[in-house]
PDB file of C-alpha atoms in Angstrom:
ATOM      1  CA  MET S   7     156.460 124.375 113.092  1.00 86.00           C
ATOM      2  CA  VAL S   8     154.701 125.486 109.636  1.00 87.00           C
ATOM      3  CA  ASP S   9     152.635 122.269 109.722  1.00 84.00           C
ATOM      4  CA  THR S  10     151.193 123.644 113.318  1.00 87.00           C
ATOM      5  CA  LEU S  11     150.576 127.434 111.740  1.00 87.00           C
ATOM      6  CA  ARG S  12     148.865 125.434 108.772  1.00 87.00           C
ATOM      7  CA  GLN S  13     146.451 123.227 110.799  1.00 86.00           C
ATOM      8  CA  GLU S  14     145.897 126.444 113.115  1.00 86.00           C
ATOM      9  CA  GLY S  15     145.010 128.776 109.896  1.00 86.00           C
ATOM     10  CA  SER S  16     146.964 131.430 111.580  1.00 84.00           C
ATOM     11  CA  ASP S  17     150.383 132.361 113.235  1.00 88.00           C
ATOM     12  CA  ASN S  18     150.195 132.248 117.106  1.00 91.00           C
ATOM     13  CA  THR S  19     151.612 133.787 120.456  1.00 89.00           C
ATOM     14  CA  GLU S  20     155.013 132.232 119.507  1.00 94.00           C
ATOM     15  CA  ILE S  21     155.465 132.413 115.944  1.00 94.00           C
ATOM     16  CA  GLU S  22     154.723 135.319 113.351  1.00 94.00           C
ATOM     17  CA  VAL S  23     154.675 135.136 109.988  1.00 94.00           C
ATOM     18  CA  LYS S  24     155.404 138.391 107.403  1.00 93.00           C
ATOM     19  CA  SER S  25     155.079 138.159 103.908  1.00 92.00           C
ATOM     20  CA  ALA S  26     158.371 139.601 102.141  1.00 93.00           C
ATOM     21  CA  LEU S  27     157.346 139.264  98.673  1.00 89.00           C
ATOM     22  CA  GLY S  28     157.343 143.787  98.669  1.00 88.00           C
ATOM     23  CA  GLY S  29     161.120 143.665 100.671  1.00 91.00           C
ATOM     24  CA  TYR S  30     161.451 143.922 104.360  1.00 94.00           C
ATOM     25  CA  PRO S  31     157.993 144.293 106.242  1.00 94.00           C
ATOM     26  CA  ARG S  32     158.109 147.687 108.024  1.00 91.00           C
ATOM     27  CA  SER S  33     155.670 145.838 110.909  1.00 92.00           C
ATOM     28  CA  VAL S  34     158.511 143.366 112.049  1.00 96.00           C
ATOM     29  CA  VAL S  35     159.611 146.039 114.669  1.00 97.00           C
ATOM     30  CA  LYS S  36     156.627 145.892 116.356  1.00 97.00           C
ATOM     31  CA  SER S  37     157.103 141.828 116.685  1.00 97.00           C
ATOM     32  CA  LEU S  38     160.701 142.173 117.592  1.00 98.00           C
ATOM     33  CA  SER S  39     159.363 144.177 120.256  1.00 97.00           C
ATOM     34  CA  SER S  40     156.429 142.066 121.535  1.00 96.00           C
ATOM     35  CA  PHE S  41     158.742 138.902 121.232  1.00 97.00           C
ATOM     36  CA  ALA S  42     161.783 140.298 123.467  1.00 97.00           C
ATOM     37  CA  ASN S  43     159.055 141.217 125.824  1.00 94.00           C
ATOM     38  CA  ARG S  44     157.282 137.703 125.944  1.00 94.00           C
ATOM     39  CA  PRO S  45     158.092 134.886 128.162  1.00 92.00           C
ATOM     40  CA  GLY S  46     160.188 132.451 126.242  1.00 95.00           C
ATOM     41  CA  GLY S  47     160.536 134.948 123.407  1.00 96.00           C
ATOM     42  CA  GLY S  48     159.330 134.011 119.949  1.00 96.00           C
ATOM     43  CA  THR S  49     160.101 133.059 116.363  1.00 96.00           C
ATOM     44  CA  ILE S  50     159.703 135.333 113.056  1.00 96.00           C
ATOM     45  CA  LEU S  51     159.331 133.976 109.662  1.00 96.00           C
ATOM     46  CA  LEU S  52     159.798 135.945 106.714  1.00 96.00           C
ATOM     47  CA  GLY S  53     159.074 134.737 103.166  1.00 93.00           C
ATOM     48  CA  LEU S  54     156.078 132.822 103.802  1.00 93.00           C
ATOM     49  CA  SER S  55     152.319 133.569 102.482  1.00 88.00           C
ATOM     50  CA  GLU S  56     150.088 133.452 105.554  1.00 87.00           C
ATOM     51  CA  ASP S  57     147.257 134.465 102.680  1.00 86.00           C
ATOM     52  CA  GLY S  58     148.433 131.484 100.682  1.00 84.00           C
ATOM     53  CA  GLY S  59     148.130 128.692 103.279  1.00 88.00           C
ATOM     54  CA  PHE S  60     151.735 129.756 104.892  1.00 91.00           C
ATOM     55  CA  SER S  61     152.900 128.808 101.209  1.00 90.00           C
ATOM     56  CA  VAL S  62     156.978 129.711 100.220  1.00 91.00           C
ATOM     57  CA  GLU S  63     157.476 133.155  98.320  1.00 91.00           C
ATOM     58  CA  GLU S  64     160.279 133.562  96.096  1.00 87.00           C
ATOM     59  CA  LEU S  65     162.174 136.227  97.788  1.00 90.00           C
ATOM     60  CA  ALA S  66     164.634 138.177  95.811  1.00 89.00           C
ATOM     61  CA  ASP S  67     167.294 138.744  98.024  1.00 94.00           C
ATOM     62  CA  PRO S  68     166.729 136.576 101.671  1.00 95.00           C
ATOM     63  CA  ALA S  69     170.354 137.659 102.823  1.00 96.00           C
ATOM     64  CA  GLY S  70     169.242 141.515 102.663  1.00 96.00           C
ATOM     65  CA  LEU S  71     166.049 140.975 104.399  1.00 96.00           C
ATOM     66  CA  ALA S  72     167.948 138.481 107.070  1.00 97.00           C
ATOM     67  CA  GLN S  73     170.304 141.371 107.132  1.00 97.00           C
ATOM     68  CA  SER S  74     167.570 144.027 107.484  1.00 96.00           C
ATOM     69  CA  LEU S  75     166.038 142.216 110.633  1.00 97.00           C
ATOM     70  CA  VAL S  76     169.276 142.154 112.593  1.00 97.00           C
ATOM     71  CA  ASP S  77     169.934 145.985 111.851  1.00 97.00           C
ATOM     72  CA  GLN S  78     166.567 147.019 113.036  1.00 97.00           C
ATOM     73  CA  ALA S  79     166.750 144.825 115.862  1.00 97.00           C
ATOM     74  CA  ARG S  80     170.114 146.776 117.010  1.00 97.00           C
ATOM     75  CA  LYS S  81     168.968 150.145 115.563  1.00 97.00           C
ATOM     76  CA  GLY S  82     165.298 150.330 115.990  1.00 97.00           C
ATOM     77  CA  LEU S  83     165.315 149.206 119.449  1.00 97.00           C
ATOM     78  CA  ASP S  84     165.968 150.257 122.904  1.00 97.00           C
ATOM     79  CA  PRO S  85     167.350 148.218 124.516  1.00 97.00           C
ATOM     80  CA  PRO S  86     168.766 146.666 121.310  1.00 97.00           C
ATOM     81  CA  LEU S  87     168.304 142.786 120.579  1.00 96.00           C
ATOM     82  CA  LEU S  88     170.653 140.041 119.006  1.00 94.00           C
ATOM     83  CA  PRO S  89     168.148 138.106 117.569  1.00 97.00           C
ATOM     84  CA  ASP S  90     169.618 134.409 116.252  1.00 97.00           C
ATOM     85  CA  VAL S  91     168.657 134.804 112.183  1.00 97.00           C
ATOM     86  CA  GLU S  92     169.490 132.295 109.287  1.00 96.00           C
ATOM     87  CA  VAL S  93     168.132 131.759 105.934  1.00 96.00           C
ATOM     88  CA  ALA S  94     166.874 127.897 105.627  1.00 94.00           C
ATOM     89  CA  ARG S  95     165.554 126.174 102.369  1.00 94.00           C
ATOM     90  CA  PHE S  96     162.066 125.266 103.052  1.00 93.00           C
ATOM     91  CA  GLU S  97     160.104 123.505 100.280  1.00 92.00           C
ATOM     92  CA  GLY S  98     162.003 124.788  96.999  1.00 91.00           C
ATOM     93  CA  GLY S  99     162.355 128.512  98.673  1.00 91.00           C
ATOM     94  CA  ASN S 100     164.137 130.565 100.796  1.00 94.00           C
ATOM     95  CA  VAL S 101     162.846 131.559 104.739  1.00 95.00           C
ATOM     96  CA  VAL S 102     164.444 133.706 107.085  1.00 96.00           C
ATOM     97  CA  ILE S 103     164.112 132.351 110.135  1.00 96.00           C
ATOM     98  CA  ALA S 104     164.270 135.121 113.262  1.00 97.00           C
ATOM     99  CA  ARG S 105     164.447 133.316 116.880  1.00 98.00           C
ATOM    100  CA  ILE S 106     163.995 136.300 119.313  1.00 97.00           C
ATOM    101  CA  PRO S 107     164.818 136.007 123.016  1.00 96.00           C
ATOM    102  CA  GLU S 108     163.521 137.095 125.963  1.00 95.00           C
ATOM    103  CA  LEU S 109     164.675 140.062 127.420  1.00 94.00           C
ATOM    104  CA  ALA S 110     165.855 139.734 130.941  1.00 91.00           C
ATOM    105  CA  PRO S 111     163.620 141.359 133.741  1.00 87.00           C
ATOM    106  CA  SER S 112     165.618 144.244 134.338  1.00 86.00           C
ATOM    107  CA  LEU S 113     165.813 145.378 130.601  1.00 92.00           C
ATOM    108  CA  LYS S 114     161.990 145.485 130.177  1.00 91.00           C
ATOM    109  CA  PRO S 115     160.013 146.758 128.476  1.00 94.00           C
ATOM    110  CA  CYS S 116     161.486 146.765 124.838  1.00 96.00           C
ATOM    111  CA  ARG S 117     160.493 149.877 123.120  1.00 96.00           C
ATOM    112  CA  VAL S 118     160.582 150.539 119.493  1.00 97.00           C
ATOM    113  CA  ARG S 119     162.829 153.771 119.107  1.00 97.00           C
ATOM    114  CA  ALA S 120     160.825 155.748 116.270  1.00 96.00           C
ATOM    115  CA  THR S 121     157.822 155.867 118.347  1.00 96.00           C
ATOM    116  CA  GLY S 122     158.697 154.849 122.066  1.00 96.00           C
ATOM    117  CA  LYS S 123     156.005 152.168 122.033  1.00 96.00           C
ATOM    118  CA  ALA S 124     156.238 148.725 123.473  1.00 96.00           C
ATOM    119  CA  TYR S 125     154.377 145.905 122.443  1.00 96.00           C
ATOM    120  CA  VAL S 126     153.009 142.640 123.904  1.00 94.00           C
ATOM    121  CA  ARG S 127     152.260 139.599 121.565  1.00 92.00           C
ATOM    122  CA  GLY S 128     148.529 138.378 121.712  1.00 88.00           C
ATOM    123  CA  TYR S 129     147.874 135.204 119.661  1.00 84.00           C
ATOM    124  CA  ASP S 130     147.883 136.383 115.887  1.00 80.00           C
ATOM    125  CA  GLY S 131     149.152 140.279 116.874  1.00 88.00           C
ATOM    126  CA  ASP S 132     150.797 142.739 118.456  1.00 94.00           C
ATOM    127  CA  HIS S 133     149.745 145.291 120.928  1.00 93.00           C
ATOM    128  CA  THR S 134     150.791 148.309 122.480  1.00 95.00           C
ATOM    129  CA  ILE S 135     151.518 147.365 125.966  1.00 93.00           C
ATOM    130  CA  SER S 136     149.395 148.712 129.090  1.00 91.00           C
ATOM    131  CA  GLU S 137     150.294 150.755 131.851  1.00 90.00           C
ATOM    132  CA  GLN S 138     149.255 147.745 133.931  1.00 90.00           C
ATOM    133  CA  GLU S 139     151.338 145.476 131.746  1.00 88.00           C
ATOM    134  CA  GLU S 140     154.497 148.029 132.499  1.00 86.00           C
ATOM    135  CA  GLU S 141     153.904 147.479 136.038  1.00 88.00           C
ATOM    136  CA  VAL S 142     153.993 143.626 136.180  1.00 85.00           C
ATOM    137  CA  CYS S 143     157.392 144.370 134.445  1.00 81.00           C
ATOM    138  CA  ARG S 144     158.467 146.211 137.370  1.00 84.00           C
ATOM    139  CA  GLU S 145     157.160 143.778 139.741  1.00 88.00           C
ATOM    140  CA  GLU S 146     159.017 140.991 137.887  1.00 85.00           C
ATOM    141  CA  TYR S 147     162.177 142.828 138.120  1.00 83.00           C
ATOM    142  CA  LEU S 148     161.746 143.595 141.482  1.00 88.00           C
ATOM    143  CA  ALA S 149     160.868 140.062 142.333  1.00 86.00           C
ATOM    144  CA  SER S 150     164.079 139.147 140.447  1.00 83.00           C
ATOM    145  CA  LEU S 151     166.230 141.245 142.367  1.00 85.00           C
ATOM    146  CA  VAL S 152     164.648 140.031 145.899  1.00 87.00           C
ATOM    147  CA  ALA S 153     165.486 136.370 144.858  1.00 86.00           C
ATOM    148  CA  LEU S 154     168.610 137.173 144.012  1.00 84.00           C
ATOM    149  CA  LEU S 155     169.352 138.997 147.335  1.00 87.00           C
ATOM    150  CA  LYS S 156     167.736 136.035 149.469  1.00 87.00           C
ATOM    151  CA  GLN S 157     170.656 133.937 147.494  1.00 86.00           C
ATOM    152  CA  LEU S 158     173.095 136.600 148.410  1.00 86.00           C
ATOM    153  CA  LEU S 159     172.444 137.456 151.678  1.00 83.00           C
ATOM    154  CA  PRO S 160     173.050 134.038 153.481  1.00 80.00           C
ATOM    155  CA  ARG S 161     176.288 133.826 152.209  1.00 77.00           C
ATOM    156  CA  VAL S 162     177.101 137.685 153.490  1.00 74.00           C
ATOM    157  CA  LEU S 163     175.444 137.313 156.923  1.00 74.00           C
ATOM    158  CA  GLY S 164     177.205 133.862 157.078  1.00 72.00           C
ATOM    159  CA  GLU S 165     180.940 136.043 156.307  1.00 61.00           C
ATOM    160  CA  HIS S 166     179.251 138.431 158.992  1.00 57.00           C
ATOM    161  CA  ASP S 167     178.832 136.078 161.500  1.00 57.00           C
ATOM    162  CA  ARG S 168     182.194 134.952 162.081  1.00 58.00           C
ATOM    163  CA  VAL S 169     183.574 137.978 162.852  1.00 55.00           C
ATOM    164  CA  ARG S 170     183.264 139.162 166.483  1.00 60.00           C
ATOM    165  CA  PRO S 171     182.891 142.615 167.055  1.00 61.00           C
ATOM    166  CA  GLY S 172     186.108 144.626 167.379  1.00 62.00           C
ATOM    167  CA  GLN S 173     188.046 142.045 165.150  1.00 61.00           C
ATOM    168  CA  ARG S 174     188.670 142.700 161.751  1.00 60.00           C
ATOM    169  CA  ALA S 175     187.614 140.240 158.696  1.00 57.00           C
ATOM    170  CA  GLY S 176     190.381 138.717 157.188  1.00 59.00           C
ATOM    171  CA  ARG S 177     193.996 139.266 157.330  1.00 59.00           C
ATOM    172  CA  THR S 178     195.658 142.263 155.966  1.00 58.00           C
ATOM    173  CA  ARG S 179     198.367 141.489 153.261  1.00 58.00           C
ATOM    174  CA  ARG S 180     201.108 141.591 155.598  1.00 60.00           C
ATOM    175  CA  GLU S 181     199.863 139.139 157.956  1.00 59.00           C
ATOM    176  CA  ARG S 182     198.902 137.026 154.929  1.00 56.00           C
ATOM    177  CA  GLY S 183     202.655 137.754 153.593  1.00 58.00           C
ATOM    178  CA  ALA S 184     204.007 135.488 150.749  1.00 55.00           C
ATOM    179  CA  GLU S 185     200.655 133.667 150.167  1.00 57.00           C
ATOM    180  CA  GLY S 186     199.048 136.319 149.220  1.00 50.00           C
ATOM    181  CA  ILE S 187     200.797 136.845 145.744  1.00 52.00           C
TER     182      ILE S 187
END
């Protein structure tokens, strides 16, 4: 993963790198939102210096950074996220790795609670979502509902077709007797 970033010379659509020498970076919340709104989600790496060729930084409290990220994902976003976060040894130091899952279409867009803004990922950055992109979120949600209905309707209609007019569907509890217990 880091080798690819080093070859490209920057982070990309799927991976955001943040320096954490000064503590937890406040800008992480935008990346959390954008990855939750991105197909396939994304990964945030804390503790690498993009300016230093993605070299490992000496983090004072990697576990605290990991907890801050989870807290922000849970309390700073709507809907809340639950990223998969770990502290990993890498090139002699610690790096916080956070995998952010894509939200279900019915929950998009993911917004920053403090501002009400939602973000999308664009190569090496997080950008405020446009009205057209919000419309795409709604359309994707509706398309997922239509797909679900197409799966369910044949079952429901098949059950309905087996019942003749004036006939009840299924037997009553009394008719089933002990077999219904």
